[in-house]
mmCIF file of C-alpha atoms in Angstrom:
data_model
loop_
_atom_site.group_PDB
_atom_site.id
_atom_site.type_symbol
_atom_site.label_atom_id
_atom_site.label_comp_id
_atom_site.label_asym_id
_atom_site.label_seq_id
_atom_site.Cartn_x
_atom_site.Cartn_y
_atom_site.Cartn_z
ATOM 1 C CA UNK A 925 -17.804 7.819 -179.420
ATOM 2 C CA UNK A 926 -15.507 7.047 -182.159
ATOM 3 C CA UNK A 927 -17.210 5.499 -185.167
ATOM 4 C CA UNK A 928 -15.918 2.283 -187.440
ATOM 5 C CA UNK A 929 -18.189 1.655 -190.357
ATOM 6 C CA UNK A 930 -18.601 -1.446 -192.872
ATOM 7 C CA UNK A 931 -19.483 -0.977 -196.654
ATOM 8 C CA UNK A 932 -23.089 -3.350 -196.752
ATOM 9 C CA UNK A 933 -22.846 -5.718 -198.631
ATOM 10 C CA UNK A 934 -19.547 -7.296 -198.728
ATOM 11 C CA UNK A 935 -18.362 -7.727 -202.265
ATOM 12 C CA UNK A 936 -18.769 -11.262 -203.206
ATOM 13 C CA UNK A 937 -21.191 -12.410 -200.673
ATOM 14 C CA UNK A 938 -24.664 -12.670 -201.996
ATOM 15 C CA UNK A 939 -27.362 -10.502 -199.897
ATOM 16 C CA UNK A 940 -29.269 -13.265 -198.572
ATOM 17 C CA UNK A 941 -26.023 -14.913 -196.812
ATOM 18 C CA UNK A 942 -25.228 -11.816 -195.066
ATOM 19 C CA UNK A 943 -27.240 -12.100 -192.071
ATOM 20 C CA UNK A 944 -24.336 -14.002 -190.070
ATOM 21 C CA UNK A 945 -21.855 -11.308 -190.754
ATOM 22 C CA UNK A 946 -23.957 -7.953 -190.417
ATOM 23 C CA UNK A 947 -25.424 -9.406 -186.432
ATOM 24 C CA UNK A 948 -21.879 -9.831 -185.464
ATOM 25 C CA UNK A 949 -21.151 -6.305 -186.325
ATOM 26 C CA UNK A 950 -21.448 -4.509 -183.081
ATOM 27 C CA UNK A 951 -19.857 -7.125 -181.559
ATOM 28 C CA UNK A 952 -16.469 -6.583 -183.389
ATOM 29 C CA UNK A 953 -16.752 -2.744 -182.611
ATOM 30 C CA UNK A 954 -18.597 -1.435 -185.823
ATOM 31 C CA UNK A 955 -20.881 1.227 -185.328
ATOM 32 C CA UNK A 956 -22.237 1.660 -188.651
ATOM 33 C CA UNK A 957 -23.204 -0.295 -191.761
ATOM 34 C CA UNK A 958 -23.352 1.921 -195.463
ATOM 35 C CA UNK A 959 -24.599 0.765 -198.296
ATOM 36 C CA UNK A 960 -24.214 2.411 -201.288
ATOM 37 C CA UNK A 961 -25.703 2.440 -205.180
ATOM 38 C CA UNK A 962 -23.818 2.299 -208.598
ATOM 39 C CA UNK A 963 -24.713 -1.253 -210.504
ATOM 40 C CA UNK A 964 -25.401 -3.967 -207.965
ATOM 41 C CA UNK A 965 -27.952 -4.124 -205.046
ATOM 42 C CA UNK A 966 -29.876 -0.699 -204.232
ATOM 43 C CA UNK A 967 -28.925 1.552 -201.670
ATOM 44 C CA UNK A 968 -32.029 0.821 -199.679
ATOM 45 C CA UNK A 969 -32.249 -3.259 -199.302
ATOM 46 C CA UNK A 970 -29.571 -4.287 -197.360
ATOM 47 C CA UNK A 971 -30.489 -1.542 -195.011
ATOM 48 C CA UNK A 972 -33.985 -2.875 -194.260
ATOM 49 C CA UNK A 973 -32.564 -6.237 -193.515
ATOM 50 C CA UNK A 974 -29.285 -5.157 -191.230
ATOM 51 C CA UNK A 975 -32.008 -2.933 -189.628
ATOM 52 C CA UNK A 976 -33.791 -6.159 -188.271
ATOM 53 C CA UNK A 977 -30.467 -8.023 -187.976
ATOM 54 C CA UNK A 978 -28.588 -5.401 -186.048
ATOM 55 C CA UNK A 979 -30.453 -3.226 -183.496
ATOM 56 C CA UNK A 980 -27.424 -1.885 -182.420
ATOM 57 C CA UNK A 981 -25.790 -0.672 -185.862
ATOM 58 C CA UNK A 982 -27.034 2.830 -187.245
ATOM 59 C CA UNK A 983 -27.014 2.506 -190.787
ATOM 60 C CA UNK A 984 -27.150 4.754 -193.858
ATOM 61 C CA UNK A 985 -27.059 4.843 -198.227
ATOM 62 C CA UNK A 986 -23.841 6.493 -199.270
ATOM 63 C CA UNK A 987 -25.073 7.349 -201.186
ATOM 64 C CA UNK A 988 -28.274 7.178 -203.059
ATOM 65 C CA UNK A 989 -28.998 10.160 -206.545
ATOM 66 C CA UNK A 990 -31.203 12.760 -206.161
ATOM 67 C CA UNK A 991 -31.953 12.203 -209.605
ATOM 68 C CA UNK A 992 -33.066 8.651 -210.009
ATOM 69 C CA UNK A 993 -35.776 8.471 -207.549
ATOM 70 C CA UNK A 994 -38.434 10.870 -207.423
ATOM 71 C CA UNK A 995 -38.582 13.277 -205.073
ATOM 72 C CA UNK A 996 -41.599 11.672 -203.432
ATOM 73 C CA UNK A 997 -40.402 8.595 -203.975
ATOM 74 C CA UNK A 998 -36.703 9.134 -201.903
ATOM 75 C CA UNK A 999 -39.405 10.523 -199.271
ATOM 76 C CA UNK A 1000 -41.224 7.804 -198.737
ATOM 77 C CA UNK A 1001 -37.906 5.351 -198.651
ATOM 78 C CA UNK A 1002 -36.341 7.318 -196.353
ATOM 79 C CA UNK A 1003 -39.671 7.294 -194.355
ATOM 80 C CA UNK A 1004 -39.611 3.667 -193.648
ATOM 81 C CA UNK A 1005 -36.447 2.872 -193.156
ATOM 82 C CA UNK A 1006 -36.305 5.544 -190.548
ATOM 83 C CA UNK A 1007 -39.078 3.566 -189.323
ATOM 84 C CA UNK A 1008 -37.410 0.685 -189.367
ATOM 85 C CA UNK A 1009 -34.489 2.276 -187.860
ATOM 86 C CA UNK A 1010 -35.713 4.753 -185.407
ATOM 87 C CA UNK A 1011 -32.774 7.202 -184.347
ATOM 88 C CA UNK A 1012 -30.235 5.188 -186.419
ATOM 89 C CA UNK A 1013 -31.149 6.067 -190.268
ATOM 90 C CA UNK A 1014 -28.601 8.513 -191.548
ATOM 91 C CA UNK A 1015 -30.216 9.280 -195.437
ATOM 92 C CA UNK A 1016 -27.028 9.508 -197.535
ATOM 93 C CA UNK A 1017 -27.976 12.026 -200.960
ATOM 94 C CA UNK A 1018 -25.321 12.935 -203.609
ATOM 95 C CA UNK A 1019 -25.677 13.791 -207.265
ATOM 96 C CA UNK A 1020 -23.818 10.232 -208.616
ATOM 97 C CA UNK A 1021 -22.046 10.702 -211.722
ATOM 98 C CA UNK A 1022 -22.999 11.009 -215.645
ATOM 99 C CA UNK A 1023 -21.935 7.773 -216.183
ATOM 100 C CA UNK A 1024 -24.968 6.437 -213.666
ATOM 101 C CA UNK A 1025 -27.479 9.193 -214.081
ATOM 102 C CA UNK A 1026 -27.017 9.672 -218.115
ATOM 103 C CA UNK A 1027 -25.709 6.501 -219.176
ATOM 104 C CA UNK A 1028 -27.384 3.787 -217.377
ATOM 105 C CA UNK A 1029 -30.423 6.049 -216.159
ATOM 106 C CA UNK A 1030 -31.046 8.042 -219.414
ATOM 107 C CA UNK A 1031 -31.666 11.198 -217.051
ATOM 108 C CA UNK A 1032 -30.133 14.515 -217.602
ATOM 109 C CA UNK A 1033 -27.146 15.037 -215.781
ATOM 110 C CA UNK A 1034 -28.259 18.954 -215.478
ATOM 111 C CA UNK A 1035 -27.584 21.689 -212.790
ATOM 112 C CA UNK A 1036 -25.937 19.256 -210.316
ATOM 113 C CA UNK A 1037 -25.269 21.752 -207.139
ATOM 114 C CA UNK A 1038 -29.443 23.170 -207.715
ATOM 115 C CA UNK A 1039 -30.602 19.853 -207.999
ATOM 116 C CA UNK A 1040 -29.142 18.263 -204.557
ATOM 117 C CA UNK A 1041 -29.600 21.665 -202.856
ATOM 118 C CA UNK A 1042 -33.454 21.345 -203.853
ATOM 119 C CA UNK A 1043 -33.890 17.991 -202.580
ATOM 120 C CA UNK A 1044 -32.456 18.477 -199.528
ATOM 121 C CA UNK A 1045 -34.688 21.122 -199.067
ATOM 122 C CA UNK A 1046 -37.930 19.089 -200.224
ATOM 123 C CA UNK A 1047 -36.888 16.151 -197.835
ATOM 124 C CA UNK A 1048 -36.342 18.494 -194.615
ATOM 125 C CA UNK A 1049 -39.577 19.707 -195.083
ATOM 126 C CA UNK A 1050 -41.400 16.577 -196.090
ATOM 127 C CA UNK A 1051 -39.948 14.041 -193.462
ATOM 128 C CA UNK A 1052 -41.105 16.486 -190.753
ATOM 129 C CA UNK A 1053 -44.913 16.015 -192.342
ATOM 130 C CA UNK A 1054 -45.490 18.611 -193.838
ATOM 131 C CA UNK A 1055 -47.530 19.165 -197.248
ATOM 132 C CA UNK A 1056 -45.057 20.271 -199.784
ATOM 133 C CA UNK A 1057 -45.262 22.125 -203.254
ATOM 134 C CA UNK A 1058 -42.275 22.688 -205.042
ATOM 135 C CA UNK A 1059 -42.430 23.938 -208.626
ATOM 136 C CA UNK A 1060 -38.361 23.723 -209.272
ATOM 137 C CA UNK A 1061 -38.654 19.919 -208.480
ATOM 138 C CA UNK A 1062 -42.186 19.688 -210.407
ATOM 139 C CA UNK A 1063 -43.756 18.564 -206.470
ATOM 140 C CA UNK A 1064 -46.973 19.667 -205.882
ATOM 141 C CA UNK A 1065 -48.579 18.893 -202.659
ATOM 142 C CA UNK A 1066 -46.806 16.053 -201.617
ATOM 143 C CA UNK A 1067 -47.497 14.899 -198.293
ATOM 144 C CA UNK A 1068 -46.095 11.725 -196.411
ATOM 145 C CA UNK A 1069 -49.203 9.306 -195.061
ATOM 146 C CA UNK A 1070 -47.036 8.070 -192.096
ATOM 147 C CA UNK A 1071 -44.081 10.908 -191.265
ATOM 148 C CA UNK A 1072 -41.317 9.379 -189.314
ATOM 149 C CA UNK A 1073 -41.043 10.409 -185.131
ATOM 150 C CA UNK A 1074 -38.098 10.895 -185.398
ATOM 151 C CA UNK A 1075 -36.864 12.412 -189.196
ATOM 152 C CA UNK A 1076 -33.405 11.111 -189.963
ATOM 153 C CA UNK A 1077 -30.375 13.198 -190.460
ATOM 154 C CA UNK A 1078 -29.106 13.944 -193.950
ATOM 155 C CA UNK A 1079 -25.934 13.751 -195.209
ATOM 156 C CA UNK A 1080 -24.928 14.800 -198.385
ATOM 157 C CA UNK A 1081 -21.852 13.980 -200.941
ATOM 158 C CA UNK A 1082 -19.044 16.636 -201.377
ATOM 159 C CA UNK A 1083 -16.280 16.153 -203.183
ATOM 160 C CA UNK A 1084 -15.431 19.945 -203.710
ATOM 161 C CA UNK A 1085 -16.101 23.608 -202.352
ATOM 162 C CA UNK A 1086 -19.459 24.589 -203.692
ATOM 163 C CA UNK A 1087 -20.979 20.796 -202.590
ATOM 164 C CA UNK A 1088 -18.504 20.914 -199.423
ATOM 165 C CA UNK A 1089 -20.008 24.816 -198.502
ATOM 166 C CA UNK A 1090 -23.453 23.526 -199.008
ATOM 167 C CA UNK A 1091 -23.577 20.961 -196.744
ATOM 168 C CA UNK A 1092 -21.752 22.818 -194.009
ATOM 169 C CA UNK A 1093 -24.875 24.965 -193.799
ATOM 170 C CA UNK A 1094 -27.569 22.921 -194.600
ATOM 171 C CA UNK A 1095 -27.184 19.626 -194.433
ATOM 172 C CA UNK A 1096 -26.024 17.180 -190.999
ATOM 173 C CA UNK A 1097 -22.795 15.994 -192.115
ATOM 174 C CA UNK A 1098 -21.139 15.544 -195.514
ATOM 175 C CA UNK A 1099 -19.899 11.833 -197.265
ATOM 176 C CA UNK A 1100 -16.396 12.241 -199.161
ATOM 177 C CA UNK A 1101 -14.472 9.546 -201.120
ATOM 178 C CA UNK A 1102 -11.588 8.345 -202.708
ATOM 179 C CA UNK A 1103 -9.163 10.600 -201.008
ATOM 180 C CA UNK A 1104 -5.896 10.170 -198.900
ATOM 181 C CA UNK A 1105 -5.326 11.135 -194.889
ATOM 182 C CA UNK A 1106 -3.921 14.455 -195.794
ATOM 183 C CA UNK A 1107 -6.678 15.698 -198.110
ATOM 184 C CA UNK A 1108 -8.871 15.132 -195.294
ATOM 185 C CA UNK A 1109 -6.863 18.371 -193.552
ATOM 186 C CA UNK A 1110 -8.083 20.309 -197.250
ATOM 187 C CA UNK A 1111 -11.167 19.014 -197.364
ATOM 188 C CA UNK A 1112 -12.109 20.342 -193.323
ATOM 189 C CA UNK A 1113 -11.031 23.893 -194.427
ATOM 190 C CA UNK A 1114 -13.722 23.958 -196.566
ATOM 191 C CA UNK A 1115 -16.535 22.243 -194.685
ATOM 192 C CA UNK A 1116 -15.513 22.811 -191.167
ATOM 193 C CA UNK A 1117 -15.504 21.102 -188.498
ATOM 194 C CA UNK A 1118 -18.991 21.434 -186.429
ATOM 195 C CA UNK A 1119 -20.500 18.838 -188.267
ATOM 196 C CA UNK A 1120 -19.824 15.099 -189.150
ATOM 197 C CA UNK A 1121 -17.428 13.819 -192.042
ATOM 198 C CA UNK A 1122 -17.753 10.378 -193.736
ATOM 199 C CA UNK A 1123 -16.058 8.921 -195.861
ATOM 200 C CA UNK A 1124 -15.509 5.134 -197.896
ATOM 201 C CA UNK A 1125 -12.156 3.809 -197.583
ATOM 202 C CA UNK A 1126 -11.169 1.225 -199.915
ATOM 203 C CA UNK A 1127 -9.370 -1.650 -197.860
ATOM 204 C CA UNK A 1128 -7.451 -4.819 -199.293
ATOM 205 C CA UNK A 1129 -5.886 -6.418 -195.941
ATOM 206 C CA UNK A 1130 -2.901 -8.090 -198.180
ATOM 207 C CA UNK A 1131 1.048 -8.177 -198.037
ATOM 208 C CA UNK A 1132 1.272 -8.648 -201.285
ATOM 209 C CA UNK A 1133 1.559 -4.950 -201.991
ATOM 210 C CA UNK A 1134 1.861 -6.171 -206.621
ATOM 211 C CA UNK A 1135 -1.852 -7.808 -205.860
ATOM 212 C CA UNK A 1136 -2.970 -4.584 -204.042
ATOM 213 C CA UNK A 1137 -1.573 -1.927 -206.630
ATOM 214 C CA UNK A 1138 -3.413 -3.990 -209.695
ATOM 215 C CA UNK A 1139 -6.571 -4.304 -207.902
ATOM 216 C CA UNK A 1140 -6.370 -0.645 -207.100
ATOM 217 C CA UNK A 1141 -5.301 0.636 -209.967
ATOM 218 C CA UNK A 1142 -8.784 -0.999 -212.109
ATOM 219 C CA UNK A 1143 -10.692 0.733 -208.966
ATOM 220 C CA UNK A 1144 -8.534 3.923 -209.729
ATOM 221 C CA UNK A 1145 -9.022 4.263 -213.121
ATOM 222 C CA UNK A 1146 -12.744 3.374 -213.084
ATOM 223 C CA UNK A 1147 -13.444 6.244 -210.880
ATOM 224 C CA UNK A 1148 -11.053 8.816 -210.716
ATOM 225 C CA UNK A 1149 -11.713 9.234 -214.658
ATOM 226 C CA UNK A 1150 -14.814 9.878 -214.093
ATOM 227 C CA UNK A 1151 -15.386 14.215 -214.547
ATOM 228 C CA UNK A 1152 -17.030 14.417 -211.060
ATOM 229 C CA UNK A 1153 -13.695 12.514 -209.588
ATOM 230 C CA UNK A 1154 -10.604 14.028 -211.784
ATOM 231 C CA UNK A 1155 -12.011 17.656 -211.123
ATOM 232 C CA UNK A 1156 -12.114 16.604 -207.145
ATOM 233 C CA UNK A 1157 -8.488 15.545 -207.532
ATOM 234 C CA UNK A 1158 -7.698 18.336 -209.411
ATOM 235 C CA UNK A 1159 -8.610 20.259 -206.515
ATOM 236 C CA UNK A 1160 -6.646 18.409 -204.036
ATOM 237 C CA UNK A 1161 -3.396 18.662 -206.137
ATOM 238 C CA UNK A 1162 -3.196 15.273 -207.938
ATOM 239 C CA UNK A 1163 -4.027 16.303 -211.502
ATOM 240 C CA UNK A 1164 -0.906 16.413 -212.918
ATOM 241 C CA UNK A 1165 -0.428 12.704 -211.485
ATOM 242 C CA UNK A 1166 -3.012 11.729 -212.991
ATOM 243 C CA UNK A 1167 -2.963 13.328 -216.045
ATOM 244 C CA UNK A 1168 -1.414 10.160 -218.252
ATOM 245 C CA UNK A 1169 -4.195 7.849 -216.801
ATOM 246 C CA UNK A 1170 -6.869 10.080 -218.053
ATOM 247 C CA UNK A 1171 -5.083 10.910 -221.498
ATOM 248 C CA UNK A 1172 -5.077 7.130 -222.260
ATOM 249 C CA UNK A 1173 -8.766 6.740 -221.080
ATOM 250 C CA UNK A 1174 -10.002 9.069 -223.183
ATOM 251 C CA UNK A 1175 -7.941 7.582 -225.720
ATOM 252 C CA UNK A 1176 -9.445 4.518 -225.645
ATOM 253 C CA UNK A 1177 -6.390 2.627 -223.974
ATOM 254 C CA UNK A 1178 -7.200 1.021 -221.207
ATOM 255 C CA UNK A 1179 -3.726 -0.600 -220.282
ATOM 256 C CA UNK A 1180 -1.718 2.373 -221.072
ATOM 257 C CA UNK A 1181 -4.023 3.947 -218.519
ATOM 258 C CA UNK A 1182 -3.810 1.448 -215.849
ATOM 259 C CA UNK A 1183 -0.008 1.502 -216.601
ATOM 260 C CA UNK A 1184 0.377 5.138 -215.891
ATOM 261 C CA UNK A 1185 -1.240 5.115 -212.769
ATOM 262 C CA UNK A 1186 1.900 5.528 -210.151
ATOM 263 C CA UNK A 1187 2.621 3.367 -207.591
ATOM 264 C CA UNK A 1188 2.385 6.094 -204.620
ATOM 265 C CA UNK A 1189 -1.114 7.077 -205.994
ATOM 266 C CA UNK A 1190 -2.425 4.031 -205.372
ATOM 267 C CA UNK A 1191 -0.731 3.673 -202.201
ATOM 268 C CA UNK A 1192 -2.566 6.940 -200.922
ATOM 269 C CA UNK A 1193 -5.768 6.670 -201.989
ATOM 270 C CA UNK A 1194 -6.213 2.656 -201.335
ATOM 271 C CA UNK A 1195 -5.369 1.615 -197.945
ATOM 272 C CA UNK A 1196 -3.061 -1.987 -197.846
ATOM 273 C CA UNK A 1197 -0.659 -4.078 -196.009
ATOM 274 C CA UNK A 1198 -1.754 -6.473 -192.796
ATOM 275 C CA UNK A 1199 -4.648 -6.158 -191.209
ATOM 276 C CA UNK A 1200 -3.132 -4.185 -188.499
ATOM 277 C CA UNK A 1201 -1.078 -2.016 -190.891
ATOM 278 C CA UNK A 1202 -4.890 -1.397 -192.290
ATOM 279 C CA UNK A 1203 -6.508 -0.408 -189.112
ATOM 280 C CA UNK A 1204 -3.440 2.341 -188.312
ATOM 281 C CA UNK A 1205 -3.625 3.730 -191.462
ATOM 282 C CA UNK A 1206 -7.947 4.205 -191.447
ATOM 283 C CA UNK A 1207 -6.952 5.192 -187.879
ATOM 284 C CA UNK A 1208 -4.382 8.345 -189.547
ATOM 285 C CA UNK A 1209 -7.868 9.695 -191.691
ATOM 286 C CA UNK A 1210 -9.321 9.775 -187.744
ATOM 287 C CA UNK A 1211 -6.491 11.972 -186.686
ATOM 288 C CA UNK A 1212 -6.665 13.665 -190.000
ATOM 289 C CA UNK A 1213 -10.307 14.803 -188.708
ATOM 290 C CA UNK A 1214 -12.099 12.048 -190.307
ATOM 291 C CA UNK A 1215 -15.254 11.252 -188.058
ATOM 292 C CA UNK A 1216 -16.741 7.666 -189.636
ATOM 293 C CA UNK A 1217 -14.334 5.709 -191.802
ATOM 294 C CA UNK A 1218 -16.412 3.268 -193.779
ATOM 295 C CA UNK A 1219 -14.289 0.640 -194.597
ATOM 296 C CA UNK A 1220 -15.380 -1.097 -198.221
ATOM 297 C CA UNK A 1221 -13.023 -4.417 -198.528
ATOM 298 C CA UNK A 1222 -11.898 -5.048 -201.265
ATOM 299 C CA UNK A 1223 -10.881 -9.476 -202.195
ATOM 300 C CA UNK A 1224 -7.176 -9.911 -202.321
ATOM 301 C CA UNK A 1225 -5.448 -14.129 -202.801
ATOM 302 C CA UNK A 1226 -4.647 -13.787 -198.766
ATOM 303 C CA UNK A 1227 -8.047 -13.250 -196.576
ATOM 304 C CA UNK A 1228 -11.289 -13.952 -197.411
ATOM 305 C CA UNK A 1229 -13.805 -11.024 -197.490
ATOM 306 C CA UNK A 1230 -15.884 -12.456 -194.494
ATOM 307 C CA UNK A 1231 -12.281 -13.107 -192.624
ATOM 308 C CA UNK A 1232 -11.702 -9.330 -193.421
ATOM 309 C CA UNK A 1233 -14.410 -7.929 -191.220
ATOM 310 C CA UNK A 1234 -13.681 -9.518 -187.940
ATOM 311 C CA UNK A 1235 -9.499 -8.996 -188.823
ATOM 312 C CA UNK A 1236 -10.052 -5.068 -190.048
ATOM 313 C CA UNK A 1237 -12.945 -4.509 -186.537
ATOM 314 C CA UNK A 1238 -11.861 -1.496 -184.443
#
């Protein structure tokens, strides 16, 4: 079955006025609802809610830090809502970024690849019931009261080889991001192609392509400046295109780096145009080898965000 997923919750719309939207989901032809965890609502929330508001969706965090949560703690979370969610829980893990995990979190940002590999391990282990010690993670006999049935999948975030490697053989899937149709092609001859590949696709269903570029380029330079994102586009070959934003960032210049952001850059990494122009192009990261898009819209002067969703549904 081909998958169509929604970013949960819509940007804009306060949580507690999304039940309308997230029933009439399936309905439209989404599969899958994805949350995900930065500054606003937490990763888990909305999912409890669309999993009582849409028994059809399956829904996952993309994705939640391995280091803000206890071990123990990202257990027992993903415990409940895959008993909320029986079968349809997907647990979404991924280092963040030193900006969230240092910054905001005031948690070292320390051996990122031993640190995800670790609580993957942990979680297989302890969603499946058993009693678990482990002295790298400072866990020591941890056991889950209520073990789900059915333990969810994992799915991890991989933005380059070593990440991309690991969860090829460990994990159920990997989450990508911020990337264009074609670096979907370099990103499957790393991790394969037995298992799943998600990834968030930043959609602003506009013809005004000026409005689309400036609201991409603030998205652009927010993230891809980030060390975690310019060494990911370093690997797929867009360093040197990039190179001016991040001078002027570091700088301290914000407009000089919005400014030196080029125009095709934002037009491969955030998808615009109509809403059918939008749908063909998430449909080329499909064709690409791209297994769930999840759409994340973005507000543009043209369509609402709650018009989006029924005008961007498979």
């Amino acid at each position: 079955m081909s998958r169509w997923g929604m970013t949960i919750p819509l940007m804009g719309l306060p949580l507690a006025e999304h039940r309308k939207v997230v029933e009439g989901l399936a309905g439209l032809g989404y599969t899958d609802a994805w949350s995900a965890e930065s500054n606003g609502v937490d990763g888990f929330t909305p999912l409890a809610l669309a999993s009582q508001w849409a028994p059809d969706l399956r829904l996952g965090p993309a994705i939640v830090p391995v280091y803000t949560r206890g071990p123990a703690l990202l257990a027992q979370q993903a415990a409940t809502l895959a008993d909320l969610a029986p079968g349809r829980f997907v647990l979404g893990l991924g280092t963040s970024s030193q900006v969230i995990v240092e910054r905001w979190n005031g948690i070292p940002f320390t051996e990122p690849y031993q640190r995800v590999r670790d609580t993957l391990r942990f979680l297989r282990r302890a969603l499946a019931g058993e009693k678990v010690t482990d002295e790298t993670l400072g866990v020591s006999g941890f056991r889950l009261d209520n073990p789900p049935k059915t333990p969810p999948p994992i799915v991890l975030a991989a933005l380059r080889p070593g990440m991309l490697r690991l969860a090829a053989r460990e994990a159920d899937g990997a989450i990508t991001n911020w990337l264009a149709p074609e670096d979907v092609r370099t990103v499957r001859g790393v991790f394969g192609t037995e298992k799943e590949l998600i990834a968030r696709i930043f959609v602003c269903p506009t013809s005004n392509a000026d409005e689309a570029r400036t609201l991409g380029r603030r998205l652009i330079a927010a993230y891809l400046t980030v060390p975690v994102y310019a060494a990911f586009h370093e690997w797929l070959g867009r360093g040197a295109r990039l190179a001016a934003m991040n001078e002027a960032w570091a700088a301290g210049d914000r407009r000089a780096a919005l400014d030196a952001i080029p125009d095709d850059v934002v037009d491969e990494l955030v998808v615009h145009g109509s809403p059918d122009a939008c749908r063909a192009r998430v449909r080329e990261y499909v064709e690409a080898g791209l297994d769930t898009p999840i759409l994340a819209v973005l507000p543009n002067s043209e369509l609402s965000i709650p018009d989006a969703v029924p005008a961007l549904a498979p």
